[in-house]
Short mmCIF file of C-alpha atoms and ligand atoms in Angstrom, two decimals:
data_model
loop_
_atom_site.label_atom_id
_atom_site.label_comp_id
_atom_site.label_asym_id
_atom_site.label_seq_id
_atom_site.Cartn_x
_atom_site.Cartn_y
_atom_site.Cartn_z
CA MET A 1 -36.96 10.36 -9.83
CA GLY A 2 -39.13 7.83 -8.12
CA VAL A 3 -42.78 7.24 -8.85
CA ARG A 4 -45.16 9.17 -6.71
CA ALA A 5 -48.77 8.18 -6.33
CA ASN A 6 -50.59 11.28 -7.32
CA SER A 7 -53.01 12.99 -5.20
CA ARG A 8 -56.23 11.91 -3.78
CA PRO A 9 -57.48 14.71 -1.58
CA GLY A 10 -55.37 14.69 1.52
CA THR A 11 -52.84 12.16 0.30
CA ARG A 12 -50.61 14.18 -1.97
CA GLN A 13 -46.95 13.97 -1.19
CA PRO A 14 -44.83 17.07 -1.44
CA PHE A 15 -41.64 17.02 -3.40
CA THR A 16 -38.43 18.09 -1.89
CA GLY A 17 -37.13 21.30 -3.38
CA MET A 18 -34.72 21.42 -6.25
CA ARG A 19 -31.23 21.00 -4.93
CA ARG A 20 -29.37 22.05 -8.01
CA ALA A 21 -27.45 25.28 -7.76
CA LEU A 22 -28.00 27.47 -10.75
CA ALA A 23 -25.31 29.69 -12.15
CA VAL A 24 -26.17 33.35 -12.18
CA GLY A 25 -26.31 34.76 -15.65
CA ALA A 26 -28.58 36.24 -18.20
CA LEU A 27 -29.13 35.06 -21.71
CA SER A 28 -30.23 37.43 -24.34
CA VAL A 29 -33.82 36.62 -24.86
CA LEU A 30 -34.84 36.29 -28.44
CA GLY A 31 -38.40 36.74 -29.46
CA ALA A 32 -41.35 37.87 -27.53
CA VAL A 33 -44.69 36.35 -26.87
CA THR A 34 -47.83 38.26 -26.33
CA ALA A 35 -50.66 35.89 -26.82
CA PHE A 36 -51.71 32.32 -27.14
CA ALA A 37 -53.28 29.67 -29.34
CA ALA A 38 -51.38 29.02 -32.52
CA VAL A 39 -53.50 28.82 -35.62
CA SER A 40 -52.34 27.65 -38.98
CA GLY A 41 -53.42 25.58 -41.92
CA PRO A 42 -56.79 24.85 -43.40
CA ALA A 43 -59.41 23.55 -41.03
CA ASP A 44 -60.57 20.82 -43.40
CA ALA A 45 -57.26 18.96 -43.76
CA ALA A 46 -56.26 16.38 -41.16
CA ALA A 47 -53.15 17.66 -39.47
CA SER A 48 -50.33 15.28 -38.67
CA THR A 49 -49.05 16.82 -35.45
CA LEU A 50 -50.75 17.71 -32.19
CA GLY A 51 -49.94 21.40 -32.43
CA ALA A 52 -51.18 21.77 -35.98
CA ALA A 53 -54.30 19.73 -35.25
CA ALA A 54 -55.14 21.84 -32.21
CA ALA A 55 -54.52 25.02 -34.18
CA GLN A 56 -57.34 24.12 -36.56
CA SER A 57 -59.80 25.04 -33.84
CA GLY A 58 -57.77 27.99 -32.58
CA ARG A 59 -56.16 26.10 -29.71
CA TYR A 60 -52.64 25.12 -28.78
CA PHE A 61 -51.14 21.80 -27.74
CA GLY A 62 -48.22 22.08 -25.36
CA THR A 63 -45.76 20.17 -23.26
CA ALA A 64 -43.60 20.71 -20.22
CA ILE A 65 -39.92 20.94 -21.12
CA SER A 66 -36.92 20.31 -18.92
CA ALA A 67 -33.80 22.38 -19.65
CA SER A 68 -31.60 19.42 -18.80
CA LYS A 69 -33.04 17.52 -21.79
CA LEU A 70 -32.53 20.16 -24.46
CA GLY A 71 -29.39 18.27 -25.53
CA ASP A 72 -31.39 15.10 -26.18
CA SER A 73 -32.13 15.19 -29.89
CA GLN A 74 -34.91 12.61 -29.74
CA TYR A 75 -36.61 14.70 -27.07
CA THR A 76 -36.23 18.02 -28.89
CA THR A 77 -37.21 16.52 -32.25
CA ILE A 78 -40.51 15.25 -30.86
CA ALA A 79 -41.14 18.38 -28.83
CA ASN A 80 -40.41 20.68 -31.74
CA ARG A 81 -42.51 18.68 -34.17
CA GLU A 82 -45.60 18.13 -32.04
CA PHE A 83 -46.08 21.02 -29.63
CA ASN A 84 -46.60 24.76 -29.97
CA MET A 85 -46.90 25.83 -26.32
CA ILE A 86 -44.08 25.26 -23.87
CA THR A 87 -44.04 25.25 -20.06
CA ALA A 88 -40.79 25.09 -18.14
CA GLU A 89 -41.22 22.04 -15.89
CA ASN A 90 -39.13 23.50 -13.06
CA GLU A 91 -36.93 26.29 -14.42
CA MET A 92 -39.20 29.30 -13.86
CA LYS A 93 -40.20 28.30 -10.34
CA ILE A 94 -39.27 30.33 -7.29
CA ASP A 95 -36.23 28.34 -6.18
CA ALA A 96 -34.82 28.38 -9.71
CA THR A 97 -35.36 32.07 -10.46
CA GLU A 98 -34.56 33.67 -7.09
CA PRO A 99 -32.16 31.30 -5.28
CA ASN A 100 -30.98 34.16 -3.06
CA ARG A 101 -33.21 37.02 -2.05
CA GLY A 102 -33.02 39.78 -4.64
CA GLN A 103 -30.65 37.78 -6.87
CA PHE A 104 -32.50 36.49 -9.85
CA ASN A 105 -31.26 33.71 -12.06
CA PHE A 106 -32.91 33.14 -15.42
CA THR A 107 -30.26 30.90 -16.95
CA ASN A 108 -32.35 27.79 -17.36
CA GLY A 109 -35.66 29.58 -17.72
CA ASP A 110 -34.17 31.50 -20.62
CA ARG A 111 -32.77 28.35 -22.17
CA ILE A 112 -36.28 26.98 -22.40
CA TYR A 113 -37.81 30.30 -23.39
CA ASN A 114 -35.28 30.81 -26.17
CA TRP A 115 -35.63 27.27 -27.46
CA ALA A 116 -39.38 27.72 -27.60
CA VAL A 117 -39.44 31.08 -29.32
CA GLN A 118 -36.69 30.22 -31.77
CA ASN A 119 -38.84 27.28 -32.79
CA GLY A 120 -41.96 29.41 -33.19
CA LYS A 121 -43.67 28.38 -29.97
CA GLN A 122 -45.49 30.21 -27.19
CA VAL A 123 -44.56 29.98 -23.53
CA ARG A 124 -46.62 29.47 -20.39
CA GLY A 125 -44.92 30.77 -17.27
CA HIS A 126 -44.94 28.42 -14.27
CA THR A 127 -45.12 29.57 -11.47
CA LEU A 128 -44.79 32.73 -9.34
CA ALA A 129 -46.38 32.07 -5.95
CA TRP A 130 -46.48 28.56 -4.53
CA HIS A 131 -45.92 26.89 -1.19
CA GLN A 132 -43.59 24.36 -2.82
CA GLN A 133 -40.20 24.84 -4.45
CA GLN A 134 -39.55 27.95 -2.43
CA PRO A 135 -35.86 28.68 -1.86
CA GLY A 136 -34.67 28.26 1.71
CA TRP A 137 -34.57 31.99 2.38
CA MET A 138 -38.24 32.31 1.47
CA GLN A 139 -39.27 29.29 3.52
CA SER A 140 -37.83 30.99 6.58
CA LEU A 141 -39.85 34.19 6.12
CA SER A 142 -43.30 34.94 7.44
CA GLY A 143 -45.79 37.75 7.78
CA SER A 144 -45.18 41.06 6.06
CA SER A 145 -41.62 40.23 5.04
CA LEU A 146 -42.81 37.10 3.23
CA ARG A 147 -45.64 39.07 1.64
CA GLN A 148 -43.11 41.63 0.40
CA ALA A 149 -40.80 38.89 -0.82
CA MET A 150 -43.67 37.39 -2.82
CA ILE A 151 -44.42 40.76 -4.39
CA ASP A 152 -40.75 41.38 -5.16
CA HIS A 153 -40.44 37.93 -6.68
CA ILE A 154 -43.43 38.43 -8.96
CA ASN A 155 -42.08 41.80 -10.06
CA GLY A 156 -38.57 40.47 -10.61
CA VAL A 157 -39.57 37.49 -12.72
CA MET A 158 -42.37 39.14 -14.64
CA SER A 159 -40.27 42.16 -15.53
CA HIS A 160 -37.59 39.86 -16.98
CA TYR A 161 -40.18 38.16 -19.17
CA LYS A 162 -42.37 41.21 -19.73
CA GLY A 163 -44.39 40.95 -22.93
CA LYS A 164 -43.03 37.48 -23.66
CA ILE A 165 -45.21 35.06 -21.77
CA ALA A 166 -48.66 34.12 -23.05
CA TYR A 167 -50.01 32.89 -19.70
CA TRP A 168 -48.52 33.03 -16.24
CA ASP A 169 -49.50 30.61 -13.50
CA VAL A 170 -49.48 33.40 -10.95
CA VAL A 171 -50.62 31.28 -8.02
CA ASN A 172 -50.25 27.52 -7.86
CA GLU A 173 -52.02 24.96 -5.67
CA ALA A 174 -53.34 27.27 -2.95
CA PHE A 175 -56.37 25.19 -1.99
CA ASP A 176 -56.73 22.42 0.53
CA ASP A 177 -57.10 18.95 -0.92
CA SER A 178 -60.36 18.05 0.75
CA ASN A 179 -62.31 20.80 2.48
CA GLY A 180 -62.78 23.39 -0.25
CA GLY A 181 -60.89 26.04 1.69
CA ARG A 182 -57.42 27.40 1.46
CA ARG A 183 -54.40 25.20 2.09
CA ASP A 184 -52.35 26.11 5.13
CA SER A 185 -48.98 27.47 4.02
CA ASN A 186 -46.56 30.21 4.89
CA LEU A 187 -48.12 32.30 2.13
CA GLN A 188 -51.65 31.69 3.42
CA ARG A 189 -50.55 32.73 6.89
CA THR A 190 -49.59 36.17 5.53
CA GLY A 191 -53.34 36.83 5.17
CA ASN A 192 -56.21 35.55 3.09
CA ASP A 193 -55.72 38.33 0.54
CA TRP A 194 -52.34 37.00 -0.60
CA ILE A 195 -53.75 35.50 -3.78
CA GLU A 196 -55.43 38.68 -4.96
CA VAL A 197 -52.34 40.69 -4.06
CA ALA A 198 -50.34 38.31 -6.23
CA PHE A 199 -52.72 38.80 -9.15
CA ARG A 200 -52.82 42.60 -8.82
CA THR A 201 -49.03 42.69 -8.64
CA ALA A 202 -48.80 40.46 -11.69
CA ARG A 203 -51.18 42.59 -13.75
CA ALA A 204 -49.16 45.71 -13.03
CA ALA A 205 -45.88 43.91 -13.74
CA ASP A 206 -46.90 42.63 -17.19
CA PRO A 207 -50.26 43.80 -18.52
CA ALA A 208 -49.80 41.67 -21.65
CA ALA A 209 -49.71 38.32 -19.87
CA LYS A 210 -52.86 36.37 -19.14
CA LEU A 211 -52.92 35.62 -15.44
CA CYS A 212 -53.94 32.15 -14.28
CA TYR A 213 -54.76 30.30 -11.10
CA ASN A 214 -53.46 26.72 -11.46
CA ASP A 215 -54.28 23.65 -9.36
CA TYR A 216 -54.66 19.86 -9.32
CA ASN A 217 -57.78 17.95 -8.28
CA ILE A 218 -60.07 20.71 -9.49
CA ASP A 219 -61.13 18.60 -12.45
CA ASN A 220 -64.09 16.84 -10.85
CA TRP A 221 -67.00 19.27 -10.62
CA SER A 222 -68.45 17.51 -7.57
CA TRP A 223 -65.33 17.84 -5.43
CA ALA A 224 -65.17 20.46 -2.71
CA LYS A 225 -61.78 21.67 -3.89
CA THR A 226 -63.17 22.40 -7.35
CA GLN A 227 -66.03 24.35 -5.83
CA GLY A 228 -63.65 26.26 -3.59
CA VAL A 229 -61.55 27.43 -6.52
CA TYR A 230 -64.67 28.15 -8.56
CA ASN A 231 -66.03 30.37 -5.78
CA MET A 232 -62.72 32.22 -5.53
CA VAL A 233 -62.67 32.91 -9.27
CA ARG A 234 -66.29 34.03 -9.19
CA ASP A 235 -65.47 36.35 -6.29
CA PHE A 236 -62.39 37.72 -8.07
CA LYS A 237 -64.36 38.42 -11.23
CA SER A 238 -67.12 40.14 -9.29
CA ARG A 239 -64.65 42.37 -7.43
CA GLY A 240 -62.40 43.15 -10.38
CA VAL A 241 -59.39 41.20 -9.17
CA PRO A 242 -57.42 40.66 -12.38
CA ILE A 243 -57.66 36.97 -13.24
CA ASP A 244 -57.83 35.79 -16.84
CA CYS A 245 -57.62 32.04 -16.69
CA VAL A 246 -57.82 28.86 -14.68
CA GLY A 247 -55.42 25.99 -15.18
CA LEU A 248 -56.75 22.50 -14.56
CA GLN A 249 -53.58 20.47 -14.02
CA SER A 250 -55.44 17.23 -14.71
CA HIS A 251 -53.06 14.67 -13.26
CA PHE A 252 -55.38 11.68 -13.54
CA ASN A 253 -54.90 8.38 -11.73
CA SER A 254 -57.05 5.79 -10.00
CA GLN A 255 -57.53 7.95 -6.92
CA SER A 256 -58.10 11.12 -8.87
CA ALA A 257 -59.79 9.71 -11.90
CA TYR A 258 -61.19 11.41 -14.95
CA ASN A 259 -64.91 11.94 -14.46
CA SER A 260 -67.45 12.66 -17.17
CA ASN A 261 -68.37 15.87 -15.34
CA TYR A 262 -64.98 17.27 -16.43
CA ARG A 263 -66.70 19.09 -19.28
CA THR A 264 -69.03 20.72 -16.77
CA THR A 265 -66.02 21.86 -14.77
CA ILE A 266 -64.41 23.42 -17.84
CA SER A 267 -67.58 25.10 -19.03
CA SER A 268 -68.44 26.34 -15.54
CA PHE A 269 -65.12 28.10 -15.10
CA ALA A 270 -65.36 29.47 -18.64
CA ALA A 271 -68.81 30.85 -17.88
CA LEU A 272 -67.23 33.02 -15.21
CA GLY A 273 -65.42 34.91 -17.98
CA VAL A 274 -62.01 33.28 -17.79
CA ASP A 275 -60.04 31.14 -20.20
CA VAL A 276 -59.55 27.55 -19.15
CA ALA A 277 -56.41 25.59 -19.94
CA ILE A 278 -55.50 21.99 -19.24
CA THR A 279 -52.02 22.64 -17.96
CA GLU A 280 -50.28 19.46 -16.75
CA LEU A 281 -52.14 16.54 -18.28
CA ASP A 282 -50.97 13.03 -17.59
CA ILE A 283 -53.04 9.89 -17.19
CA GLN A 284 -51.54 6.99 -15.27
CA GLY A 285 -52.02 3.89 -17.39
CA GLY A 286 -52.24 6.06 -20.49
CA SER A 287 -55.81 5.18 -21.46
CA ALA A 288 -56.39 6.24 -25.07
CA GLN A 289 -60.09 6.58 -24.35
CA THR A 290 -59.51 8.89 -21.39
CA TYR A 291 -57.08 10.98 -23.40
CA ALA A 292 -59.76 11.29 -26.11
CA ASN A 293 -62.39 12.22 -23.52
CA VAL A 294 -60.20 14.95 -22.06
CA THR A 295 -59.46 16.33 -25.51
CA ASN A 296 -63.10 16.28 -26.57
CA ASP A 297 -64.17 18.00 -23.34
CA CYS A 298 -61.75 20.84 -24.03
CA LEU A 299 -62.86 21.05 -27.66
CA ALA A 300 -66.47 21.35 -26.54
CA VAL A 301 -65.85 24.60 -24.68
CA PRO A 302 -64.82 27.63 -26.74
CA ARG A 303 -62.82 29.16 -23.92
CA CYS A 304 -60.82 26.01 -23.33
CA VAL A 305 -57.79 27.43 -25.09
CA GLY A 306 -55.37 24.54 -25.09
CA ILE A 307 -53.95 21.38 -23.59
CA THR A 308 -50.47 20.87 -22.17
CA VAL A 309 -49.14 17.42 -21.34
CA TRP A 310 -46.65 17.23 -18.46
CA GLY A 311 -43.72 15.83 -20.38
CA VAL A 312 -42.84 14.43 -23.79
CA ARG A 313 -42.04 10.71 -23.36
CA ASP A 314 -43.06 8.39 -20.54
CA SER A 315 -39.45 8.43 -19.39
CA ASP A 316 -39.64 12.21 -19.01
CA SER A 317 -42.61 12.11 -16.63
CA TRP A 318 -42.36 13.06 -12.96
CA LEU A 319 -44.46 9.92 -12.38
CA GLY A 320 -41.90 7.52 -13.82
CA ALA A 321 -42.04 5.67 -17.11
CA ASN A 322 -43.68 2.56 -15.71
CA THR A 323 -46.96 4.40 -15.19
CA SER A 324 -47.15 5.06 -18.93
CA PRO A 325 -48.77 8.47 -18.41
CA LEU A 326 -47.87 10.40 -21.58
CA LEU A 327 -48.34 10.31 -25.35
CA PHE A 328 -44.93 8.97 -26.41
CA ASP A 329 -43.28 5.85 -25.02
CA SER A 330 -39.79 5.94 -23.57
CA SER A 331 -38.32 5.22 -27.00
CA GLY A 332 -40.14 8.17 -28.52
CA ASN A 333 -42.80 6.14 -30.32
CA LYS A 334 -46.34 7.45 -30.62
CA LYS A 335 -48.69 5.58 -28.31
CA ALA A 336 -52.34 4.71 -28.86
CA ALA A 337 -53.19 7.68 -26.65
CA TYR A 338 -51.34 9.95 -29.08
CA THR A 339 -53.43 8.72 -31.98
CA SER A 340 -56.67 9.16 -30.06
CA VAL A 341 -55.78 12.74 -29.16
CA LEU A 342 -54.71 13.56 -32.70
CA ASN A 343 -57.90 12.08 -34.14
CA ALA A 344 -60.04 13.99 -31.65
CA LEU A 345 -58.30 17.24 -32.51
CA ASN A 346 -58.70 16.60 -36.22
CA ALA A 347 -62.39 15.82 -35.78
CA ALA A 348 -63.07 19.12 -34.03
CA PRO A 349 -65.50 21.39 -35.79
CA PRO A 350 -63.78 24.30 -37.47
CA VAL A 351 -63.83 27.56 -35.57
CA SER A 352 -66.72 29.86 -36.34
CA PRO A 353 -66.37 33.62 -36.61
CA SER A 354 -68.76 34.36 -33.77
CA PRO A 355 -68.06 32.81 -30.39
CA SER A 356 -70.86 30.67 -29.10
CA PRO A 357 -71.53 31.04 -25.40
CA SER A 358 -70.10 28.33 -23.25
CA VAL A 359 -72.47 26.01 -21.45
CA SER A 360 -73.47 27.36 -18.10
CA PRO A 361 -74.44 24.79 -15.51
CA SER A 362 -77.20 25.52 -13.08
CA GLN A 363 -74.70 26.36 -10.36
CA SER A 364 -73.14 29.10 -12.42
CA PRO A 365 -74.16 32.66 -11.80
CA SER A 366 -75.27 34.62 -14.83
CA GLN A 367 -72.22 36.50 -15.99
CA SER A 368 -71.31 38.29 -19.13
CA PRO A 369 -68.93 36.30 -21.27
CA SER A 370 -65.35 37.22 -22.07
CA GLN A 371 -64.16 39.93 -19.80
CA SER A 372 -60.53 39.76 -20.72
CA PRO A 373 -59.00 43.18 -20.54
CA SER A 374 -57.69 44.67 -23.72
CA GLN A 375 -54.00 44.17 -23.45
CA SER A 376 -51.39 45.66 -25.64
CA PRO A 377 -47.77 45.68 -24.57
CA SER A 378 -45.96 48.94 -24.73
CA GLN A 379 -44.15 49.63 -27.93
CA SER A 380 -40.53 50.45 -28.14
CA PRO A 381 -39.56 53.46 -30.27
CA SER A 382 -37.73 51.22 -32.75
CA GLN A 383 -40.94 49.56 -33.78
CA SER A 384 -42.94 51.32 -36.44
CA PRO A 385 -46.48 50.04 -36.51
CA SER A 386 -48.47 50.12 -39.71
CA GLN A 387 -51.14 52.77 -40.06
CA SER A 388 -54.79 51.97 -40.44
CA PRO A 389 -57.69 54.31 -41.09
CA SER A 390 -59.61 55.10 -37.93
CA ALA A 391 -62.57 52.89 -37.35
CA GLU A 392 -66.05 53.82 -38.48
CA PRO A 393 -68.73 53.59 -35.81
CA GLY A 394 -69.46 49.89 -35.60
CA GLY A 395 -66.31 49.10 -37.54
CA CYS A 396 -62.77 48.30 -36.54
CA SER A 397 -59.21 49.28 -37.32
CA ALA A 398 -55.96 47.37 -37.09
CA THR A 399 -52.25 48.03 -36.88
CA MET A 400 -49.27 45.72 -37.13
CA ARG A 401 -46.03 46.06 -35.24
CA THR A 402 -42.83 44.06 -35.17
CA VAL A 403 -42.25 42.56 -31.74
CA ASN A 404 -38.89 41.03 -32.54
CA SER A 405 -36.78 39.96 -35.47
CA TRP A 406 -33.78 37.77 -36.16
CA PRO A 407 -31.96 36.67 -39.32
CA GLY A 408 -34.59 35.11 -41.55
CA GLY A 409 -37.49 35.53 -39.19
CA PHE A 410 -39.59 37.82 -37.09
CA GLN A 411 -42.49 38.02 -34.67
CA SER A 412 -45.32 40.50 -35.07
CA GLU A 413 -48.49 41.58 -33.37
CA VAL A 414 -51.68 42.94 -34.89
CA THR A 415 -53.90 45.04 -32.65
CA VAL A 416 -57.56 45.08 -33.63
CA THR A 417 -59.50 48.02 -32.19
CA ALA A 418 -63.25 48.48 -32.17
CA GLY A 419 -64.74 51.82 -33.16
CA SER A 420 -67.39 53.59 -31.15
CA ALA A 421 -69.63 50.50 -31.10
CA PRO A 422 -68.88 46.96 -29.98
CA VAL A 423 -67.60 44.51 -32.57
CA ASN A 424 -68.84 40.95 -32.78
CA GLY A 425 -66.50 39.19 -35.16
CA TRP A 426 -63.66 40.76 -37.15
CA THR A 427 -61.46 40.07 -40.14
CA VAL A 428 -58.12 41.69 -40.89
CA ASN A 429 -56.28 41.63 -44.18
CA TRP A 430 -52.84 42.61 -45.44
CA THR A 431 -50.44 41.96 -48.31
CA TRP A 432 -46.82 41.02 -47.75
CA PRO A 433 -44.45 43.33 -49.61
CA GLY A 434 -41.45 41.01 -49.95
CA GLY A 435 -42.27 37.31 -49.94
CA GLN A 436 -42.78 36.94 -46.21
CA SER A 437 -44.78 34.00 -44.88
CA ILE A 438 -46.34 33.07 -41.54
CA SER A 439 -44.92 30.07 -39.73
CA SER A 440 -47.28 30.09 -36.74
CA LEU A 441 -50.20 32.32 -35.85
CA TRP A 442 -52.25 32.59 -32.68
CA ASN A 443 -55.47 34.29 -31.61
CA GLY A 444 -56.95 34.06 -35.09
CA GLN A 445 -57.70 31.86 -38.08
CA GLN A 446 -55.68 32.56 -41.18
CA THR A 447 -56.32 32.10 -44.87
CA VAL A 448 -53.40 32.72 -47.20
CA SER A 449 -53.67 33.43 -50.91
CA GLY A 450 -50.31 34.23 -52.44
CA SER A 451 -48.99 37.28 -50.62
CA ASN A 452 -52.43 38.16 -49.28
CA VAL A 453 -53.25 37.18 -45.71
CA THR A 454 -56.71 37.19 -44.16
CA VAL A 455 -57.17 36.48 -40.46
CA ARG A 456 -60.53 36.06 -38.78
CA ASN A 457 -61.04 36.15 -35.03
CA ALA A 458 -60.62 32.97 -33.00
CA PRO A 459 -63.75 31.65 -31.23
CA TYR A 460 -62.88 33.44 -28.04
CA ASN A 461 -61.78 36.91 -29.16
CA GLY A 462 -64.38 38.03 -31.70
CA SER A 463 -66.22 40.29 -29.29
CA ILE A 464 -64.53 43.63 -28.60
CA SER A 465 -66.19 46.31 -26.55
CA ALA A 466 -66.57 49.82 -27.98
CA GLY A 467 -63.13 51.39 -28.14
CA GLY A 468 -61.54 48.19 -26.85
CA SER A 469 -58.91 46.11 -28.56
CA THR A 470 -57.54 42.61 -28.87
CA THR A 471 -54.38 41.25 -30.37
CA LEU A 472 -53.30 38.40 -32.60
CA GLY A 473 -49.72 37.40 -33.09
CA PHE A 474 -47.55 35.37 -35.39
CA THR A 475 -44.04 34.36 -36.21
CA GLY A 476 -42.95 34.81 -39.80
CA ASN A 477 -40.25 33.84 -42.27
CA GLY A 478 -38.33 36.51 -44.16
CA SER A 479 -37.58 40.10 -43.29
CA ALA A 480 -39.80 41.86 -40.79
CA ALA A 481 -42.37 44.12 -42.43
CA THR A 482 -45.33 46.18 -41.26
CA PRO A 483 -47.77 46.41 -44.18
CA SER A 484 -50.98 48.37 -43.64
CA VAL A 485 -53.80 46.27 -42.29
CA THR A 486 -57.49 46.65 -43.07
CA CYS A 487 -60.15 45.54 -40.64
CA THR A 488 -63.78 44.67 -41.30
CA SER A 489 -66.52 43.51 -38.98
CA PRO A 490 -69.91 42.16 -39.95
O1 G3I B 1 -32.23 18.11 -10.74
C1 G3I B 1 -32.08 17.51 -9.46
C2 G3I B 1 -30.96 16.50 -9.48
O2 G3I B 1 -29.75 17.14 -9.74
C3 G3I B 1 -30.94 15.77 -8.14
O3 G3I B 1 -29.99 14.75 -8.18
C4 G3I B 1 -32.29 15.17 -7.82
C5 G3I B 1 -32.32 14.53 -6.45
O4 G3I B 1 -33.62 14.44 -5.93
O5 G3I B 1 -33.27 16.21 -7.83
C6 G3I B 1 -33.39 16.85 -9.09
O6 G3I B 1 -34.37 17.83 -8.99
C7 G3I B 1 -35.72 17.37 -8.99
C8 G3I B 1 -36.46 18.08 -10.10
O7 G3I B 1 -37.82 17.71 -10.08
C9 G3I B 1 -35.90 17.76 -11.49
O8 G3I B 1 -36.06 16.42 -11.77
C10 G3I B 1 -36.34 17.68 -7.65
O9 G3I B 1 -35.72 16.93 -6.63
C11 G3I B 1 -37.82 17.39 -7.70
O10 G3I B 1 -38.41 17.86 -6.52
C12 G3I B 1 -38.45 18.07 -8.88
O11 G3I B 1 -39.80 17.66 -8.96
C13 G3I B 1 -40.65 18.48 -9.71
C14 G3I B 1 -41.86 18.82 -8.86
O12 G3I B 1 -42.78 19.57 -9.61
C15 G3I B 1 -41.48 19.62 -7.64
O13 G3I B 1 -42.61 19.99 -6.93
C16 G3I B 1 -41.06 17.74 -10.96
O14 G3I B 1 -39.94 17.61 -11.84
C17 G3I B 1 -42.17 18.51 -11.68
O15 G3I B 1 -42.69 17.73 -12.71
C18 G3I B 1 -43.29 18.81 -10.70
O16 G3I B 1 -44.26 19.56 -11.38
C19 G3I B 1 -45.41 19.87 -10.60
C20 G3I B 1 -45.90 21.22 -11.06
O17 G3I B 1 -44.88 22.18 -10.95
C21 G3I B 1 -47.11 21.66 -10.25
N1 G3I B 1 -48.16 20.65 -10.31
C22 G3I B 1 -47.73 19.31 -9.94
C23 G3I B 1 -46.55 18.86 -10.76
C24 G3I B 1 -46.17 17.44 -10.43
O18 G3I B 1 -45.76 17.34 -9.09
#
């Protein structure tokens, strides 16, 4: 793929759609994903991989993965070692998943999903509604038939991955590059409400997934496009349109350069009550200092939940290897930028039990923090959750259920429920009955002592409204078990 100068407002070049025909088929999908940030290991030990280092502060570090490279052992070795959140670079997009109307194809999406889950990783879904990479049949639709096709597509893809995707990029790149308004597209021409319809459809299709708006050139707080997206998210939150997160793609180059107001952008979105994720990071030229700045800006905002780089090695980048945009060179060696990111992650202050409010710039309206809905995927009859005494007023209760299991491993979810009063900080505890161990945990901070496991809330999910709930998840080694779980809150 040739090098493309990335986007200055108004200059971004569209890609042509994927030409590859995908065989229809369905893989059995192993594992399930219900939440996000992996957490493992003590916070005071320097971690040696990006994922483990990010987990120390309750965050994830991810990469885009291409299904066509899963046979490249250097690629998979690095990806497996370093990253704990995976985005399919192209394989879950509209043209890949619904090449013919009503005929869904998850062959390559499932290859990536299964690789990720079998290696203990979470998955970001990318993307459901976008003006690019639409299959030909969709490009030719308009008006109400296109609107219906969008809804059907969201339902078709999200039902396939129901309960398995941590975050979905529901809508991608819907804003104009320069004027702060909506981009003209066939989707936009179906009516200005298409984005909120997409989000409402997505919430109904998979209540467990966090729903994100994702875009490029919304990194610089002073740009009109950033303000346009910010105003949309503020409007959605005020009207109850279900949006949980904003993805800052963060493709940085000389025309769309990192700016020191990036932290303000992150904290401003977070102050609206949404998670913020850096979803497609690459930096042309590969400046180690800029990579450190980006990492530190995310670490400074509690609701910045993780960073995803858009590819593993420079040679894997959509920008071409000669722009040196990623953290590993084309031979798989760690670059200076890698070391600066790792050091920044390792220098992050450990997570505290009570979330501190994110910085709210003067432009931000006063909003209550975290408004994420309590989300708990439906339980199948085969799963027997552990019992927990009902919560005292002001206290909390917790149950564990097995989400999935396979020979030698399993994935579980713990639901923490507040009693009749809000909870501000929680700790759950259980004892493994048969030598089980946790390989990766998200949405909490774990301490392990022999067979006893204690998990405190992550910085962003300590507050639970009265009667509300939140979940943490983990993958484990051994036979699936559902020991009883105790919950305490200060
Ligand atoms: O696989 C075919 C190959 O068989 C064929 O010979 C070749 C000919 O052009 O095309 C190959 O497909 C390409 C595909 O990437 C895989 O490499 C497509 O043409 C090309 O359009 C596609 O580009 C992708 C692009 O999105 C499409 O918009 C990039 O890989 C992908 O990195 C890029 O990702 C986007 C995010 O989804 C959204 N944000 C911006 C980001 C960068 O543009």
